[in-house]
Amino acid sequence: MLAFPFFYCLYALFTHEKSIVILILFAIILLTDLVDGYLARKWKVESDLGARLDIFGDSLLAILSALVLVYLNIISFLYPLIILYKLFEFLLSSKYLKDLPSSKNFLYFDIMGKNAGILSMFVPGILAFVYIFIPIYLILVVNVLLVLITLMAIVSSVSRLYRLFKQLFFL
């Protein structure tokens, strides 16, 4: 729920007056996301439902933020497609990879995919920061972030597909 004002602020930031409010709101959203997971682990109230809702909320934030940035012509329309692809690939392949020793719950996380997901959560905040304080570098930062996330997504996909193929056909 807290994220919805963020989308408006993100839109307003790039269409109206530059404001630090978006950065503060973004920091609050990320902080609450980190704190809820930490508290669930600390108080031992983790659940599959909670993990699923967290992934859904994170993905929704990343995709909707990306769509706002696409609408404003700041990033390519391919970026939200990459996020969607990685989300579906993650959920579908986790069904088969969850039994590997490195999987702690119903999902299978690979390091590149996890880092690409984390970075995609930070993209709106990074771009807002650059736009407010060093706008001359906005296009460069957008391109670097998109290339980096795309490369991480490709490495993650190859790794997941290799492990999936290995598990399904070479038991």
Short mmCIF file of N, CA and C in Angstrom, two decimals:
data_model
loop_
_atom_site.label_atom_id
_atom_site.label_comp_id
_atom_site.label_asym_id
_atom_site.label_seq_id
_atom_site.Cartn_x
_atom_site.Cartn_y
_atom_site.Cartn_z
N MET A 1 0.82 -1.20 0.00
CA MET A 1 0.00 0.00 0.00
C MET A 1 0.87 1.26 0.00
N LEU A 2 1.96 1.19 0.74
CA LEU A 2 2.84 2.35 0.85
C LEU A 2 3.46 2.70 -0.50
N ALA A 3 3.53 1.73 -1.39
CA ALA A 3 4.19 1.95 -2.68
C ALA A 3 3.37 2.80 -3.64
N PHE A 4 2.06 2.84 -3.50
CA PHE A 4 1.25 3.56 -4.47
C PHE A 4 1.54 5.07 -4.52
N PRO A 5 1.73 5.74 -3.39
CA PRO A 5 2.15 7.15 -3.50
C PRO A 5 3.50 7.29 -4.19
N PHE A 6 4.33 6.24 -4.07
CA PHE A 6 5.63 6.26 -4.72
C PHE A 6 5.49 6.39 -6.23
N PHE A 7 4.55 5.66 -6.83
CA PHE A 7 4.39 5.71 -8.28
C PHE A 7 3.98 7.10 -8.74
N TYR A 8 3.09 7.74 -7.98
CA TYR A 8 2.71 9.11 -8.32
C TYR A 8 3.90 10.04 -8.17
N CYS A 9 4.64 9.88 -7.08
CA CYS A 9 5.80 10.74 -6.86
C CYS A 9 6.85 10.54 -7.95
N LEU A 10 7.04 9.28 -8.35
CA LEU A 10 7.99 8.99 -9.42
C LEU A 10 7.57 9.69 -10.71
N TYR A 11 6.29 9.59 -11.01
CA TYR A 11 5.77 10.28 -12.20
C TYR A 11 5.94 11.79 -12.06
N ALA A 12 5.56 12.33 -10.91
CA ALA A 12 5.63 13.79 -10.69
C ALA A 12 7.07 14.29 -10.73
N LEU A 13 7.99 13.48 -10.21
CA LEU A 13 9.39 13.89 -10.18
C LEU A 13 9.92 14.16 -11.58
N PHE A 14 9.61 13.28 -12.51
CA PHE A 14 10.15 13.41 -13.85
C PHE A 14 9.31 14.31 -14.76
N THR A 15 8.13 14.72 -14.31
CA THR A 15 7.29 15.57 -15.16
C THR A 15 7.13 16.99 -14.62
N HIS A 16 7.39 17.18 -13.35
CA HIS A 16 7.21 18.50 -12.75
C HIS A 16 8.50 18.97 -12.09
N GLU A 17 8.36 19.45 -10.93
CA GLU A 17 9.47 20.00 -10.17
C GLU A 17 10.29 18.88 -9.53
N LYS A 18 11.61 19.02 -9.57
CA LYS A 18 12.48 18.05 -8.91
C LYS A 18 12.26 18.16 -7.40
N SER A 19 12.16 17.01 -6.75
CA SER A 19 11.89 17.00 -5.32
C SER A 19 12.60 15.82 -4.67
N ILE A 20 13.07 16.03 -3.48
CA ILE A 20 13.73 14.98 -2.72
C ILE A 20 12.71 14.06 -2.04
N VAL A 21 11.45 14.43 -2.08
CA VAL A 21 10.38 13.63 -1.46
C VAL A 21 10.38 12.21 -2.01
N ILE A 22 10.59 12.06 -3.31
CA ILE A 22 10.58 10.73 -3.92
C ILE A 22 11.69 9.86 -3.33
N LEU A 23 12.84 10.46 -3.09
CA LEU A 23 13.94 9.68 -2.52
C LEU A 23 13.64 9.25 -1.09
N ILE A 24 13.02 10.12 -0.34
CA ILE A 24 12.65 9.79 1.04
C ILE A 24 11.60 8.68 1.04
N LEU A 25 10.59 8.82 0.20
CA LEU A 25 9.54 7.81 0.11
C LEU A 25 10.12 6.48 -0.34
N PHE A 26 10.99 6.52 -1.31
CA PHE A 26 11.63 5.31 -1.81
C PHE A 26 12.44 4.63 -0.70
N ALA A 27 13.18 5.41 0.07
CA ALA A 27 13.97 4.87 1.18
C ALA A 27 13.06 4.21 2.22
N ILE A 28 11.92 4.83 2.51
CA ILE A 28 10.97 4.27 3.46
C ILE A 28 10.43 2.93 2.95
N ILE A 29 10.09 2.87 1.67
CA ILE A 29 9.56 1.63 1.08
C ILE A 29 10.60 0.50 1.18
N LEU A 30 11.84 0.80 0.82
CA LEU A 30 12.88 -0.23 0.88
C LEU A 30 13.16 -0.63 2.33
N LEU A 31 13.16 0.33 3.22
CA LEU A 31 13.41 0.04 4.63
C LEU A 31 12.33 -0.87 5.21
N THR A 32 11.07 -0.57 4.90
CA THR A 32 9.99 -1.42 5.42
C THR A 32 10.07 -2.83 4.82
N ASP A 33 10.51 -2.93 3.57
CA ASP A 33 10.66 -4.23 2.94
C ASP A 33 11.75 -5.04 3.64
N LEU A 34 12.85 -4.39 3.99
CA LEU A 34 13.93 -5.07 4.69
C LEU A 34 13.53 -5.44 6.12
N VAL A 35 12.87 -4.52 6.79
CA VAL A 35 12.52 -4.73 8.20
C VAL A 35 11.51 -5.86 8.36
N ASP A 36 10.51 -5.94 7.48
CA ASP A 36 9.51 -7.00 7.65
C ASP A 36 10.12 -8.39 7.51
N GLY A 37 11.04 -8.56 6.58
CA GLY A 37 11.71 -9.85 6.43
C GLY A 37 12.60 -10.16 7.62
N TYR A 38 13.32 -9.17 8.09
CA TYR A 38 14.20 -9.34 9.25
C TYR A 38 13.39 -9.73 10.48
N LEU A 39 12.31 -9.01 10.71
CA LEU A 39 11.47 -9.30 11.88
C LEU A 39 10.83 -10.68 11.79
N ALA A 40 10.41 -11.08 10.62
CA ALA A 40 9.82 -12.41 10.45
C ALA A 40 10.84 -13.50 10.79
N ARG A 41 12.08 -13.31 10.35
CA ARG A 41 13.11 -14.30 10.66
C ARG A 41 13.47 -14.27 12.15
N LYS A 42 13.61 -13.07 12.71
CA LYS A 42 13.98 -12.93 14.12
C LYS A 42 12.92 -13.52 15.04
N TRP A 43 11.68 -13.27 14.76
CA TRP A 43 10.58 -13.75 15.60
C TRP A 43 10.12 -15.15 15.21
N LYS A 44 10.81 -15.73 14.20
CA LYS A 44 10.49 -17.08 13.73
C LYS A 44 9.02 -17.24 13.32
N VAL A 45 8.54 -16.25 12.56
CA VAL A 45 7.17 -16.31 12.05
C VAL A 45 7.18 -16.31 10.52
N GLU A 46 8.27 -16.84 9.96
CA GLU A 46 8.36 -16.96 8.50
C GLU A 46 7.33 -17.97 8.02
N SER A 47 6.81 -17.73 6.84
CA SER A 47 5.87 -18.69 6.26
C SER A 47 6.00 -18.66 4.74
N ASP A 48 5.54 -19.72 4.12
CA ASP A 48 5.54 -19.76 2.66
C ASP A 48 4.67 -18.63 2.11
N LEU A 49 3.53 -18.40 2.75
CA LEU A 49 2.64 -17.32 2.29
C LEU A 49 3.34 -15.97 2.41
N GLY A 50 4.01 -15.73 3.52
CA GLY A 50 4.72 -14.47 3.70
C GLY A 50 5.81 -14.28 2.66
N ALA A 51 6.55 -15.36 2.37
CA ALA A 51 7.61 -15.29 1.35
C ALA A 51 7.01 -15.02 -0.03
N ARG A 52 5.90 -15.68 -0.31
CA ARG A 52 5.24 -15.46 -1.61
C ARG A 52 4.72 -14.02 -1.73
N LEU A 53 4.12 -13.52 -0.66
CA LEU A 53 3.61 -12.14 -0.69
C LEU A 53 4.75 -11.14 -0.82
N ASP A 54 5.88 -11.42 -0.18
CA ASP A 54 7.03 -10.53 -0.28
C ASP A 54 7.55 -10.49 -1.71
N ILE A 55 7.66 -11.66 -2.33
CA ILE A 55 8.13 -11.71 -3.72
C ILE A 55 7.13 -11.02 -4.64
N PHE A 56 5.84 -11.24 -4.40
CA PHE A 56 4.81 -10.59 -5.21
C PHE A 56 4.89 -9.07 -5.04
N GLY A 57 5.01 -8.59 -3.81
CA GLY A 57 5.10 -7.15 -3.56
C GLY A 57 6.34 -6.53 -4.18
N ASP A 58 7.49 -7.20 -4.03
CA ASP A 58 8.72 -6.70 -4.64
C ASP A 58 8.61 -6.65 -6.16
N SER A 59 8.05 -7.71 -6.72
CA SER A 59 7.91 -7.77 -8.19
C SER A 59 6.94 -6.71 -8.68
N LEU A 60 5.85 -6.52 -7.96
CA LEU A 60 4.87 -5.50 -8.33
C LEU A 60 5.50 -4.11 -8.29
N LEU A 61 6.27 -3.84 -7.25
CA LEU A 61 6.95 -2.54 -7.15
C LEU A 61 7.91 -2.34 -8.32
N ALA A 62 8.72 -3.36 -8.62
CA ALA A 62 9.70 -3.25 -9.70
C ALA A 62 9.01 -3.08 -11.05
N ILE A 63 7.97 -3.86 -11.31
CA ILE A 63 7.29 -3.80 -12.61
C ILE A 63 6.53 -2.48 -12.79
N LEU A 64 5.77 -2.08 -11.77
CA LEU A 64 5.01 -0.83 -11.90
C LEU A 64 5.93 0.38 -11.98
N SER A 65 7.01 0.37 -11.23
CA SER A 65 7.99 1.46 -11.33
C SER A 65 8.58 1.50 -12.73
N ALA A 66 8.90 0.32 -13.27
CA ALA A 66 9.46 0.26 -14.62
C ALA A 66 8.45 0.77 -15.64
N LEU A 67 7.17 0.43 -15.46
CA LEU A 67 6.15 0.91 -16.39
C LEU A 67 6.00 2.43 -16.34
N VAL A 68 6.10 3.01 -15.14
CA VAL A 68 6.07 4.48 -15.03
C VAL A 68 7.25 5.07 -15.78
N LEU A 69 8.43 4.48 -15.61
CA LEU A 69 9.62 4.98 -16.28
C LEU A 69 9.54 4.79 -17.80
N VAL A 70 8.91 3.73 -18.24
CA VAL A 70 8.69 3.52 -19.68
C VAL A 70 7.71 4.57 -20.20
N TYR A 71 6.63 4.79 -19.47
CA TYR A 71 5.63 5.78 -19.87
C TYR A 71 6.26 7.16 -20.03
N LEU A 72 7.22 7.46 -19.18
CA LEU A 72 7.91 8.76 -19.23
C LEU A 72 9.06 8.78 -20.22
N ASN A 73 9.24 7.70 -20.97
CA ASN A 73 10.32 7.57 -21.96
C ASN A 73 11.71 7.69 -21.34
N ILE A 74 11.88 7.19 -20.14
CA ILE A 74 13.17 7.23 -19.47
C ILE A 74 13.92 5.93 -19.71
N ILE A 75 13.20 4.82 -19.74
CA ILE A 75 13.82 3.53 -20.01
C ILE A 75 13.06 2.83 -21.13
N SER A 76 13.70 1.81 -21.67
CA SER A 76 13.12 1.04 -22.77
C SER A 76 11.97 0.17 -22.27
N PHE A 77 11.01 -0.10 -23.15
CA PHE A 77 9.89 -0.98 -22.83
C PHE A 77 10.37 -2.41 -22.58
N LEU A 78 11.60 -2.73 -22.99
CA LEU A 78 12.14 -4.07 -22.78
C LEU A 78 12.44 -4.35 -21.31
N TYR A 79 12.71 -3.30 -20.54
CA TYR A 79 13.07 -3.49 -19.13
C TYR A 79 11.96 -4.17 -18.32
N PRO A 80 10.71 -3.70 -18.37
CA PRO A 80 9.68 -4.43 -17.62
C PRO A 80 9.45 -5.84 -18.16
N LEU A 81 9.70 -6.05 -19.44
CA LEU A 81 9.58 -7.40 -20.00
C LEU A 81 10.64 -8.33 -19.42
N ILE A 82 11.84 -7.81 -19.21
CA ILE A 82 12.90 -8.61 -18.59
C ILE A 82 12.50 -8.97 -17.17
N ILE A 83 11.96 -8.01 -16.44
CA ILE A 83 11.52 -8.27 -15.06
C ILE A 83 10.43 -9.34 -15.04
N LEU A 84 9.44 -9.20 -15.92
CA LEU A 84 8.36 -10.19 -15.99
C LEU A 84 8.89 -11.58 -16.36
N TYR A 85 9.76 -11.62 -17.36
CA TYR A 85 10.34 -12.91 -17.77
C TYR A 85 11.06 -13.57 -16.61
N LYS A 86 11.91 -12.79 -15.91
CA LYS A 86 12.67 -13.36 -14.80
C LYS A 86 11.74 -13.81 -13.67
N LEU A 87 10.67 -13.09 -13.43
CA LEU A 87 9.72 -13.49 -12.39
C LEU A 87 9.08 -14.83 -12.74
N PHE A 88 8.57 -14.95 -13.96
CA PHE A 88 7.93 -16.20 -14.37
C PHE A 88 8.94 -17.35 -14.43
N GLU A 89 10.13 -17.09 -14.93
CA GLU A 89 11.15 -18.12 -14.97
C GLU A 89 11.51 -18.56 -13.55
N PHE A 90 11.65 -17.61 -12.64
CA PHE A 90 11.97 -17.90 -11.25
C PHE A 90 10.90 -18.79 -10.61
N LEU A 91 9.65 -18.40 -10.78
CA LEU A 91 8.56 -19.16 -10.17
C LEU A 91 8.42 -20.55 -10.77
N LEU A 92 8.49 -20.64 -12.10
CA LEU A 92 8.33 -21.94 -12.76
C LEU A 92 9.51 -22.87 -12.50
N SER A 93 10.73 -22.36 -12.60
CA SER A 93 11.88 -23.24 -12.40
C SER A 93 12.06 -23.61 -10.93
N SER A 94 11.61 -22.74 -10.02
CA SER A 94 11.70 -23.07 -8.59
C SER A 94 10.88 -24.30 -8.25
N LYS A 95 9.84 -24.52 -9.01
CA LYS A 95 9.00 -25.71 -8.77
C LYS A 95 9.83 -26.99 -8.87
N TYR A 96 10.81 -27.00 -9.77
CA TYR A 96 11.63 -28.19 -9.98
C TYR A 96 12.97 -28.12 -9.26
N LEU A 97 13.46 -26.90 -8.99
CA LEU A 97 14.77 -26.75 -8.39
C LEU A 97 14.73 -26.61 -6.86
N LYS A 98 13.55 -26.55 -6.29
CA LYS A 98 13.41 -26.30 -4.85
C LYS A 98 14.00 -27.41 -3.98
N ASP A 99 14.18 -28.60 -4.53
CA ASP A 99 14.68 -29.72 -3.74
C ASP A 99 16.21 -29.79 -3.71
N LEU A 100 16.87 -28.86 -4.39
CA LEU A 100 18.33 -28.85 -4.35
C LEU A 100 18.81 -28.45 -2.95
N PRO A 101 20.00 -28.91 -2.55
CA PRO A 101 20.49 -28.59 -1.20
C PRO A 101 20.62 -27.10 -0.93
N SER A 102 20.84 -26.29 -1.96
CA SER A 102 21.01 -24.85 -1.75
C SER A 102 19.68 -24.11 -1.57
N SER A 103 18.56 -24.82 -1.72
CA SER A 103 17.25 -24.20 -1.56
C SER A 103 16.76 -24.40 -0.14
N LYS A 104 16.39 -23.29 0.53
CA LYS A 104 15.96 -23.37 1.92
C LYS A 104 14.45 -23.43 2.08
N ASN A 105 13.71 -23.17 1.03
CA ASN A 105 12.25 -23.20 1.13
C ASN A 105 11.66 -23.63 -0.21
N PHE A 106 10.47 -23.17 -0.51
CA PHE A 106 9.78 -23.61 -1.72
C PHE A 106 10.32 -22.93 -2.98
N LEU A 107 11.29 -22.03 -2.82
CA LEU A 107 11.85 -21.32 -3.96
C LEU A 107 13.33 -21.63 -4.09
N TYR A 108 13.83 -21.53 -5.30
CA TYR A 108 15.26 -21.72 -5.54
C TYR A 108 15.84 -20.39 -6.01
N PHE A 109 16.75 -19.85 -5.21
CA PHE A 109 17.40 -18.58 -5.54
C PHE A 109 18.79 -18.84 -6.08
N ASP A 110 19.10 -18.22 -7.21
CA ASP A 110 20.48 -18.24 -7.70
C ASP A 110 21.04 -16.84 -7.47
N ILE A 111 22.32 -16.75 -7.25
CA ILE A 111 22.94 -15.49 -6.82
C ILE A 111 22.77 -14.37 -7.86
N MET A 112 22.92 -14.69 -9.14
CA MET A 112 22.79 -13.65 -10.17
C MET A 112 21.35 -13.16 -10.28
N GLY A 113 20.41 -14.08 -10.25
CA GLY A 113 19.00 -13.69 -10.33
C GLY A 113 18.58 -12.87 -9.12
N LYS A 114 19.06 -13.28 -7.95
CA LYS A 114 18.74 -12.55 -6.72
C LYS A 114 19.30 -11.13 -6.78
N ASN A 115 20.56 -11.02 -7.21
CA ASN A 115 21.18 -9.69 -7.31
C ASN A 115 20.53 -8.82 -8.39
N ALA A 116 20.13 -9.44 -9.49
CA ALA A 116 19.42 -8.68 -10.54
C ALA A 116 18.08 -8.18 -10.00
N GLY A 117 17.40 -9.01 -9.22
CA GLY A 117 16.14 -8.60 -8.62
C GLY A 117 16.32 -7.46 -7.63
N ILE A 118 17.35 -7.57 -6.81
CA ILE A 118 17.63 -6.49 -5.84
C ILE A 118 17.97 -5.21 -6.57
N LEU A 119 18.81 -5.31 -7.59
CA LEU A 119 19.18 -4.11 -8.34
C LEU A 119 17.96 -3.48 -9.02
N SER A 120 17.07 -4.33 -9.54
CA SER A 120 15.87 -3.78 -10.20
C SER A 120 14.97 -3.05 -9.21
N MET A 121 15.04 -3.45 -7.92
CA MET A 121 14.27 -2.74 -6.89
C MET A 121 14.85 -1.34 -6.64
N PHE A 122 16.17 -1.21 -6.83
CA PHE A 122 16.83 0.07 -6.57
C PHE A 122 16.82 1.02 -7.77
N VAL A 123 16.52 0.52 -8.96
CA VAL A 123 16.59 1.34 -10.17
C VAL A 123 15.79 2.64 -10.06
N PRO A 124 14.53 2.63 -9.64
CA PRO A 124 13.79 3.91 -9.56
C PRO A 124 14.46 4.92 -8.64
N GLY A 125 14.95 4.46 -7.51
CA GLY A 125 15.62 5.36 -6.57
C GLY A 125 16.93 5.91 -7.12
N ILE A 126 17.69 5.03 -7.77
CA ILE A 126 18.95 5.46 -8.38
C ILE A 126 18.69 6.51 -9.45
N LEU A 127 17.71 6.23 -10.31
CA LEU A 127 17.40 7.17 -11.39
C LEU A 127 16.86 8.49 -10.84
N ALA A 128 16.05 8.42 -9.80
CA ALA A 128 15.53 9.66 -9.20
C ALA A 128 16.68 10.46 -8.61
N PHE A 129 17.61 9.78 -7.94
CA PHE A 129 18.78 10.47 -7.36
C PHE A 129 19.59 11.16 -8.45
N VAL A 130 19.89 10.42 -9.52
CA VAL A 130 20.68 10.98 -10.62
C VAL A 130 19.93 12.14 -11.26
N TYR A 131 18.64 12.00 -11.47
CA TYR A 131 17.84 13.05 -12.11
C TYR A 131 17.84 14.33 -11.26
N ILE A 132 17.79 14.18 -9.95
CA ILE A 132 17.75 15.36 -9.07
C ILE A 132 19.13 16.03 -8.96
N PHE A 133 20.16 15.21 -8.76
CA PHE A 133 21.46 15.78 -8.41
C PHE A 133 22.46 15.88 -9.56
N ILE A 134 22.43 14.96 -10.51
CA ILE A 134 23.36 15.00 -11.64
C ILE A 134 22.64 14.59 -12.93
N PRO A 135 21.66 15.38 -13.35
CA PRO A 135 20.81 14.98 -14.49
C PRO A 135 21.56 14.78 -15.80
N ILE A 136 22.71 15.38 -15.94
CA ILE A 136 23.47 15.23 -17.18
C ILE A 136 23.87 13.76 -17.42
N TYR A 137 23.94 12.97 -16.35
CA TYR A 137 24.35 11.57 -16.46
C TYR A 137 23.18 10.59 -16.49
N LEU A 138 21.95 11.08 -16.57
CA LEU A 138 20.79 10.21 -16.50
C LEU A 138 20.80 9.13 -17.58
N ILE A 139 21.01 9.51 -18.82
CA ILE A 139 20.98 8.53 -19.92
C ILE A 139 22.10 7.51 -19.76
N LEU A 140 23.27 7.95 -19.36
CA LEU A 140 24.39 7.03 -19.14
C LEU A 140 24.04 6.02 -18.03
N VAL A 141 23.51 6.51 -16.92
CA VAL A 141 23.17 5.63 -15.80
C VAL A 141 22.06 4.66 -16.20
N VAL A 142 21.05 5.14 -16.92
CA VAL A 142 19.98 4.26 -17.41
C VAL A 142 20.57 3.13 -18.24
N ASN A 143 21.43 3.48 -19.18
CA ASN A 143 22.01 2.46 -20.06
C ASN A 143 22.88 1.47 -19.30
N VAL A 144 23.70 1.97 -18.38
CA VAL A 144 24.56 1.08 -17.60
C VAL A 144 23.71 0.12 -16.77
N LEU A 145 22.67 0.64 -16.10
CA LEU A 145 21.81 -0.21 -15.28
C LEU A 145 21.09 -1.27 -16.11
N LEU A 146 20.56 -0.85 -17.27
CA LEU A 146 19.84 -1.80 -18.11
C LEU A 146 20.76 -2.88 -18.66
N VAL A 147 21.95 -2.51 -19.08
CA VAL A 147 22.91 -3.51 -19.58
C VAL A 147 23.31 -4.45 -18.45
N LEU A 148 23.59 -3.90 -17.28
CA LEU A 148 24.00 -4.72 -16.14
C LEU A 148 22.90 -5.71 -15.73
N ILE A 149 21.68 -5.21 -15.61
CA ILE A 149 20.57 -6.09 -15.23
C ILE A 149 20.30 -7.14 -16.30
N THR A 150 20.41 -6.75 -17.56
CA THR A 150 20.20 -7.71 -18.65
C THR A 150 21.26 -8.80 -18.62
N LEU A 151 22.52 -8.43 -18.44
CA LEU A 151 23.59 -9.44 -18.38
C LEU A 151 23.41 -10.36 -17.18
N MET A 152 23.04 -9.79 -16.04
CA MET A 152 22.80 -10.61 -14.85
C MET A 152 21.63 -11.56 -15.09
N ALA A 153 20.59 -11.08 -15.76
CA ALA A 153 19.42 -11.92 -16.05
C ALA A 153 19.79 -13.05 -17.00
N ILE A 154 20.64 -12.78 -17.98
CA ILE A 154 21.07 -13.82 -18.92
C ILE A 154 21.88 -14.89 -18.19
N VAL A 155 22.84 -14.46 -17.38
CA VAL A 155 23.65 -15.42 -16.63
C VAL A 155 22.77 -16.25 -15.70
N SER A 156 21.83 -15.60 -15.04
CA SER A 156 20.90 -16.30 -14.16
C SER A 156 20.07 -17.32 -14.93
N SER A 157 19.55 -16.92 -16.07
CA SER A 157 18.73 -17.83 -16.88
C SER A 157 19.51 -19.04 -17.35
N VAL A 158 20.74 -18.81 -17.82
CA VAL A 158 21.56 -19.93 -18.27
C VAL A 158 21.84 -20.87 -17.11
N SER A 159 22.16 -20.32 -15.95
CA SER A 159 22.43 -21.13 -14.77
C SER A 159 21.21 -21.94 -14.35
N ARG A 160 20.06 -21.30 -14.32
CA ARG A 160 18.83 -21.99 -13.91
C ARG A 160 18.45 -23.07 -14.92
N LEU A 161 18.54 -22.75 -16.20
CA LEU A 161 18.19 -23.74 -17.22
C LEU A 161 19.14 -24.92 -17.19
N TYR A 162 20.42 -24.65 -16.97
CA TYR A 162 21.40 -25.74 -16.86
C TYR A 162 21.06 -26.64 -15.68
N ARG A 163 20.80 -26.05 -14.52
CA ARG A 163 20.46 -26.84 -13.32
C ARG A 163 19.15 -27.60 -13.52
N LEU A 164 18.20 -26.95 -14.16
CA LEU A 164 16.91 -27.59 -14.41
C LEU A 164 17.08 -28.78 -15.35
N PHE A 165 17.81 -28.57 -16.43
CA PHE A 165 18.07 -29.65 -17.39
C PHE A 165 18.80 -30.80 -16.71
N LYS A 166 19.80 -30.46 -15.92
CA LYS A 166 20.58 -31.46 -15.20
C LYS A 166 19.71 -32.26 -14.23
N GLN A 167 18.85 -31.57 -13.49
CA GLN A 167 17.99 -32.25 -12.52
C GLN A 167 16.93 -33.12 -13.20
N LEU A 168 16.36 -32.63 -14.30
CA LEU A 168 15.28 -33.37 -14.93
C LEU A 168 15.77 -34.56 -15.76
N PHE A 169 16.95 -34.45 -16.36
CA PHE A 169 17.39 -35.49 -17.29
C PHE A 169 18.61 -36.29 -16.85
N PHE A 170 19.34 -35.80 -15.86
CA PHE A 170 20.55 -36.51 -15.43
C PHE A 170 20.55 -36.78 -13.94
N LEU A 171 19.46 -37.29 -13.44
CA LEU A 171 19.37 -37.59 -12.02
C LEU A 171 20.36 -38.68 -11.70
#
